[in-house]
Amino acid sequence: MDGTDSPQAAIHLVLLGPPGAGKGTQARLLEERFGLVQLSTGDMLRAAVAAGTEAGQQAKAVMEAGDLVSDAIVIAILRDRLAAPDCARGTILDGFPRTTVQAEALDALMAERGQRIGAAISLEVDDAAMVARIAGRYSCAGCGEGWHDSFKTPAKAGVCDKCGGTEMTRRADDNAETVEQRLRAYHAQTAPLIDYYDAKGVLARVDAMADIAAVSHELSAIVTRAIA
Ligand code: AMP
């Protein structure tokens, strides 16, 4: 069964892990397989920067430096998005929460809706490998599908397998110095959330050094158990 052909209870998942761990790639696979909605605060912030909104203007320099955008801005963006009707199907939170304040705000938002976080999955990787992973990644400007120079190449170079698009983009913050700062921010501010969710009894740890298909297989098993 592919998991999309039968009704299932809405579940809300948190994906934890440093930049380059594969949160975006795995979130998109879970979205397809379980019919959940991927919510990436990084994507939302990049869209706000591109649109030049007030939040985007405030976030731009912070993101370029590899630091975390203020809790108030990110929580407001996430709250608005979570209120949209499609999120009632269940969501995969990719890159949120990143601080304890955000995790507590998320619990409150879930409680307001009579829901809760069904599983928090920590993608565990070596920092040293992350810099190489990030250096090679790019995505399709048309559909957002992520690609990698070595680990995930399209069948035909320069053409997106998903949508046929030929415009590929690399993120401004995927450079060596910014990645180092993003890793520092992860360890200082986000890694404590592993204990936060462990204490709630919803934590699962996954070895994310394995290849994309193996990690996806393990994540699907965790989500299937959490839904049951
Ligand atoms: P990402 O696409 O998840 O790697 O996020 C890119 C950048 O957006 C991060 O380095 C942060 O500057 C900002 N960002 C994304 N999500 C959050 C969040 N939940 N809290 C604070 N900053 C965030």
Short mmCIF file of C-alpha atoms and ligand atoms in Angstrom, two decimals:
data_model
loop_
_atom_site.label_atom_id
_atom_site.label_comp_id
_atom_site.label_asym_id
_atom_site.label_seq_id
_atom_site.Cartn_x
_atom_site.Cartn_y
_atom_site.Cartn_z
CA MET A 1 0.00 0.00 0.00
CA ASP A 2 1.39 3.43 -0.75
CA GLY A 3 -0.34 5.08 2.19
CA THR A 4 -2.20 7.67 0.10
CA ASP A 5 -5.17 5.53 -0.87
CA SER A 6 -6.88 5.20 2.50
CA PRO A 7 -8.04 7.81 5.00
CA GLN A 8 -5.75 8.29 7.96
CA ALA A 9 -5.79 10.40 11.10
CA ALA A 10 -4.09 13.79 10.72
CA ILE A 11 -0.64 13.70 12.20
CA HIS A 12 1.80 16.52 12.79
CA LEU A 13 5.49 15.65 12.56
CA VAL A 14 8.59 17.60 13.47
CA LEU A 15 11.82 16.96 11.56
CA LEU A 16 14.91 17.93 13.57
CA GLY A 17 18.47 17.95 12.27
CA PRO A 18 21.29 20.30 11.27
CA PRO A 19 21.41 22.04 7.90
CA GLY A 20 22.15 19.46 5.20
CA ALA A 21 20.74 16.52 7.18
CA GLY A 22 18.08 15.98 4.50
CA LYS A 23 15.02 17.47 6.22
CA GLY A 24 13.67 19.07 3.05
CA THR A 25 14.27 16.01 0.87
CA GLN A 26 12.69 13.66 3.39
CA ALA A 27 9.79 16.01 4.10
CA ARG A 28 8.90 16.04 0.41
CA LEU A 29 8.98 12.24 0.26
CA LEU A 30 6.74 11.99 3.34
CA GLU A 31 4.42 14.57 1.81
CA GLU A 32 3.99 12.40 -1.29
CA ARG A 33 3.69 9.15 0.56
CA PHE A 34 1.33 10.16 3.38
CA GLY A 35 -0.51 13.12 1.85
CA LEU A 36 0.83 15.47 4.51
CA VAL A 37 1.72 19.12 3.96
CA GLN A 38 5.38 20.14 4.19
CA LEU A 39 5.82 23.35 6.17
CA SER A 40 9.33 24.75 5.75
CA THR A 41 9.88 28.00 7.63
CA GLY A 42 13.10 28.44 5.60
CA ASP A 43 11.05 28.36 2.36
CA MET A 44 8.47 30.74 3.86
CA LEU A 45 11.19 33.17 4.94
CA ARG A 46 12.93 33.00 1.53
CA ALA A 47 9.55 33.76 -0.10
CA ALA A 48 9.07 36.71 2.30
CA VAL A 49 12.56 38.01 1.44
CA ALA A 50 11.86 37.66 -2.30
CA ALA A 51 8.50 39.42 -1.92
CA GLY A 52 10.09 42.20 0.14
CA THR A 53 7.53 41.99 2.96
CA GLU A 54 8.33 43.66 6.29
CA ALA A 55 9.18 40.28 7.85
CA GLY A 56 11.34 39.45 4.83
CA GLN A 57 13.26 42.70 5.10
CA GLN A 58 13.96 42.02 8.77
CA ALA A 59 14.97 38.40 8.11
CA LYS A 60 17.27 38.92 5.11
CA ALA A 61 20.54 39.93 6.79
CA VAL A 62 20.02 37.45 9.64
CA MET A 63 19.62 34.58 7.18
CA GLU A 64 22.64 35.68 5.15
CA ALA A 65 24.71 35.60 8.36
CA GLY A 66 23.51 32.07 9.17
CA ASP A 67 21.78 33.15 12.38
CA LEU A 68 18.23 32.40 13.47
CA VAL A 69 15.44 34.82 12.62
CA SER A 70 13.58 36.11 15.69
CA ASP A 71 11.08 33.79 17.32
CA ALA A 72 8.33 36.43 17.00
CA ILE A 73 8.67 36.64 13.19
CA VAL A 74 8.92 32.90 12.61
CA ILE A 75 6.10 31.98 14.99
CA ALA A 76 3.79 34.56 13.33
CA ILE A 77 4.55 33.16 9.85
CA LEU A 78 4.02 29.58 10.99
CA ARG A 79 0.80 30.43 12.86
CA ASP A 80 -0.71 31.97 9.73
CA ARG A 81 0.29 29.03 7.55
CA LEU A 82 -0.94 26.43 10.01
CA ALA A 83 -4.39 28.07 10.00
CA ALA A 84 -4.86 27.29 6.29
CA PRO A 85 -7.40 24.50 5.61
CA ASP A 86 -4.92 22.17 3.85
CA CYS A 87 -2.93 21.81 7.09
CA ALA A 88 -5.85 19.93 8.65
CA ARG A 89 -4.64 16.88 6.66
CA GLY A 90 -1.52 16.82 8.83
CA THR A 91 1.86 18.48 8.45
CA ILE A 92 5.57 17.86 8.39
CA LEU A 93 7.38 20.70 10.09
CA ASP A 94 10.72 21.11 8.36
CA GLY A 95 13.00 23.58 10.13
CA PHE A 96 10.52 24.57 12.83
CA PRO A 97 10.76 24.64 15.81
CA ARG A 98 14.41 25.72 16.12
CA THR A 99 14.31 27.09 19.69
CA THR A 100 12.60 26.09 22.91
CA VAL A 101 10.40 29.20 22.68
CA GLN A 102 9.23 28.03 19.22
CA ALA A 103 8.60 24.49 20.50
CA GLU A 104 6.43 25.82 23.32
CA ALA A 105 4.57 28.10 20.90
CA LEU A 106 3.98 25.12 18.61
CA ASP A 107 2.57 23.08 21.49
CA ALA A 108 0.18 25.95 22.24
CA LEU A 109 -0.88 26.24 18.57
CA MET A 110 -1.51 22.50 18.44
CA ALA A 111 -3.48 22.56 21.71
CA GLU A 112 -5.69 25.38 20.34
CA ARG A 113 -6.64 22.99 17.53
CA GLY A 114 -7.07 19.95 19.78
CA GLN A 115 -4.00 18.40 18.17
CA ARG A 116 -0.45 17.51 19.18
CA ILE A 117 2.90 16.58 17.74
CA GLY A 118 2.67 12.87 16.91
CA ALA A 119 6.39 12.32 16.35
CA ALA A 120 9.60 14.35 16.39
CA ILE A 121 12.26 12.72 14.25
CA SER A 122 15.90 13.63 14.75
CA LEU A 123 18.01 13.15 11.60
CA GLU A 124 21.44 12.38 13.03
CA VAL A 125 24.55 13.16 10.97
CA ASP A 126 28.23 14.13 11.24
CA ASP A 127 28.88 17.86 11.05
CA ALA A 128 31.93 17.34 8.84
CA ALA A 129 29.85 15.61 6.17
CA MET A 130 27.25 18.37 6.24
CA VAL A 131 29.49 21.02 4.75
CA ALA A 132 30.15 18.80 1.68
CA ARG A 133 26.49 17.90 1.33
CA ILE A 134 25.39 21.51 1.43
CA ALA A 135 28.09 22.69 -0.97
CA GLY A 136 26.70 20.45 -3.75
CA ARG A 137 23.02 21.10 -3.43
CA TYR A 138 20.68 23.08 -5.66
CA SER A 139 16.99 23.07 -6.48
CA CYS A 140 14.60 23.49 -9.36
CA ALA A 141 13.32 27.07 -9.55
CA GLY A 142 10.05 25.77 -11.02
CA CYS A 143 8.89 23.15 -8.51
CA GLY A 144 11.41 23.38 -5.67
CA GLU A 145 12.63 19.80 -6.02
CA GLY A 146 16.05 19.47 -4.40
CA TRP A 147 19.04 18.07 -6.32
CA HIS A 148 22.70 17.44 -5.53
CA ASP A 149 25.86 17.43 -7.66
CA SER A 150 26.85 13.98 -6.32
CA PHE A 151 24.06 12.40 -4.27
CA LYS A 152 20.91 13.14 -6.25
CA THR A 153 21.39 14.04 -9.91
CA PRO A 154 18.55 14.46 -12.41
CA ALA A 155 18.38 11.84 -15.20
CA LYS A 156 19.35 14.53 -17.71
CA ALA A 157 21.81 17.16 -16.48
CA GLY A 158 20.15 20.53 -15.96
CA VAL A 159 16.58 19.24 -16.43
CA CYS A 160 14.31 18.64 -13.44
CA ASP A 161 12.89 15.08 -13.45
CA LYS A 162 9.82 16.29 -11.57
CA CYS A 163 8.60 19.18 -13.71
CA GLY A 164 10.92 19.43 -16.73
CA GLY A 165 12.15 22.85 -15.56
CA THR A 166 15.62 23.93 -16.63
CA GLU A 167 16.24 26.81 -14.22
CA MET A 168 18.17 25.64 -11.17
CA THR A 169 19.03 27.79 -8.15
CA ARG A 170 21.56 27.59 -5.33
CA ARG A 171 20.80 29.19 -1.97
CA ALA A 172 22.74 32.31 -1.01
CA ASP A 173 23.38 30.88 2.47
CA ASP A 174 24.84 27.58 1.20
CA ASN A 175 28.43 28.84 1.34
CA ALA A 176 31.15 27.53 3.68
CA GLU A 177 31.23 30.40 6.21
CA THR A 178 27.47 30.68 6.54
CA VAL A 179 27.12 26.91 6.86
CA GLU A 180 29.56 26.91 9.80
CA GLN A 181 27.44 29.54 11.55
CA ARG A 182 24.22 27.66 10.77
CA LEU A 183 25.74 24.53 12.32
CA ARG A 184 26.74 26.53 15.43
CA ALA A 185 23.21 27.93 15.70
CA TYR A 186 21.82 24.40 15.38
CA HIS A 187 23.96 23.00 18.21
CA ALA A 188 23.40 25.97 20.52
CA GLN A 189 19.70 26.61 19.98
CA THR A 190 18.02 23.67 18.23
CA ALA A 191 19.76 20.49 19.46
CA PRO A 192 18.24 20.95 22.97
CA LEU A 193 14.86 20.19 21.37
CA ILE A 194 15.93 16.56 21.02
CA ASP A 195 15.66 16.28 24.82
CA TYR A 196 12.49 18.40 24.79
CA TYR A 197 10.67 15.87 22.58
CA ASP A 198 12.31 12.87 24.23
CA ALA A 199 10.78 14.01 27.54
CA LYS A 200 7.37 14.07 25.83
CA GLY A 201 7.84 10.49 24.63
CA VAL A 202 7.54 11.31 20.91
CA LEU A 203 11.21 11.31 19.84
CA ALA A 204 12.62 8.96 17.21
CA ARG A 205 16.27 9.06 16.12
CA VAL A 206 17.31 8.13 12.58
CA ASP A 207 20.81 7.63 11.17
CA ALA A 208 20.69 10.17 8.36
CA MET A 209 24.17 9.35 7.04
CA ALA A 210 22.53 6.49 5.12
CA ASP A 211 21.35 7.09 1.56
CA ILE A 212 18.12 8.93 0.77
CA ALA A 213 16.08 5.77 0.08
CA ALA A 214 17.19 4.02 3.28
CA VAL A 215 16.42 7.07 5.44
CA SER A 216 13.05 7.46 3.73
CA HIS A 217 12.23 3.82 4.41
CA GLU A 218 13.00 4.24 8.09
CA LEU A 219 11.02 7.47 8.35
CA SER A 220 8.01 5.89 6.66
CA ALA A 221 8.07 3.07 9.20
CA ILE A 222 8.14 5.58 12.07
CA VAL A 223 5.26 7.60 10.61
CA THR A 224 3.22 4.46 9.91
CA ARG A 225 3.62 3.43 13.56
CA ALA A 226 2.77 6.94 14.80
CA ILE A 227 -0.41 7.04 12.69
CA ALA A 228 -1.59 3.59 13.78
P1 AMP B 1 16.43 26.38 6.29
O1 AMP B 1 15.88 26.52 4.92
O2 AMP B 1 15.54 25.62 7.20
O3 AMP B 1 17.85 25.88 6.32
O4 AMP B 1 16.48 27.86 6.90
C1 AMP B 1 17.27 28.88 6.30
C2 AMP B 1 17.42 30.03 7.27
O5 AMP B 1 16.14 30.59 7.57
C3 AMP B 1 18.03 29.67 8.62
O6 AMP B 1 19.46 29.66 8.59
C4 AMP B 1 17.47 30.78 9.49
O7 AMP B 1 18.18 32.00 9.29
C5 AMP B 1 16.06 30.98 8.94
N1 AMP B 1 15.07 30.08 9.61
C6 AMP B 1 14.36 29.06 9.05
N2 AMP B 1 13.55 28.51 9.95
C7 AMP B 1 13.75 29.18 11.11
C8 AMP B 1 13.22 29.06 12.41
N3 AMP B 1 12.30 28.11 12.72
N4 AMP B 1 13.65 29.92 13.36
C9 AMP B 1 14.56 30.88 13.08
N5 AMP B 1 15.12 31.04 11.87
C10 AMP B 1 14.72 30.20 10.88
#
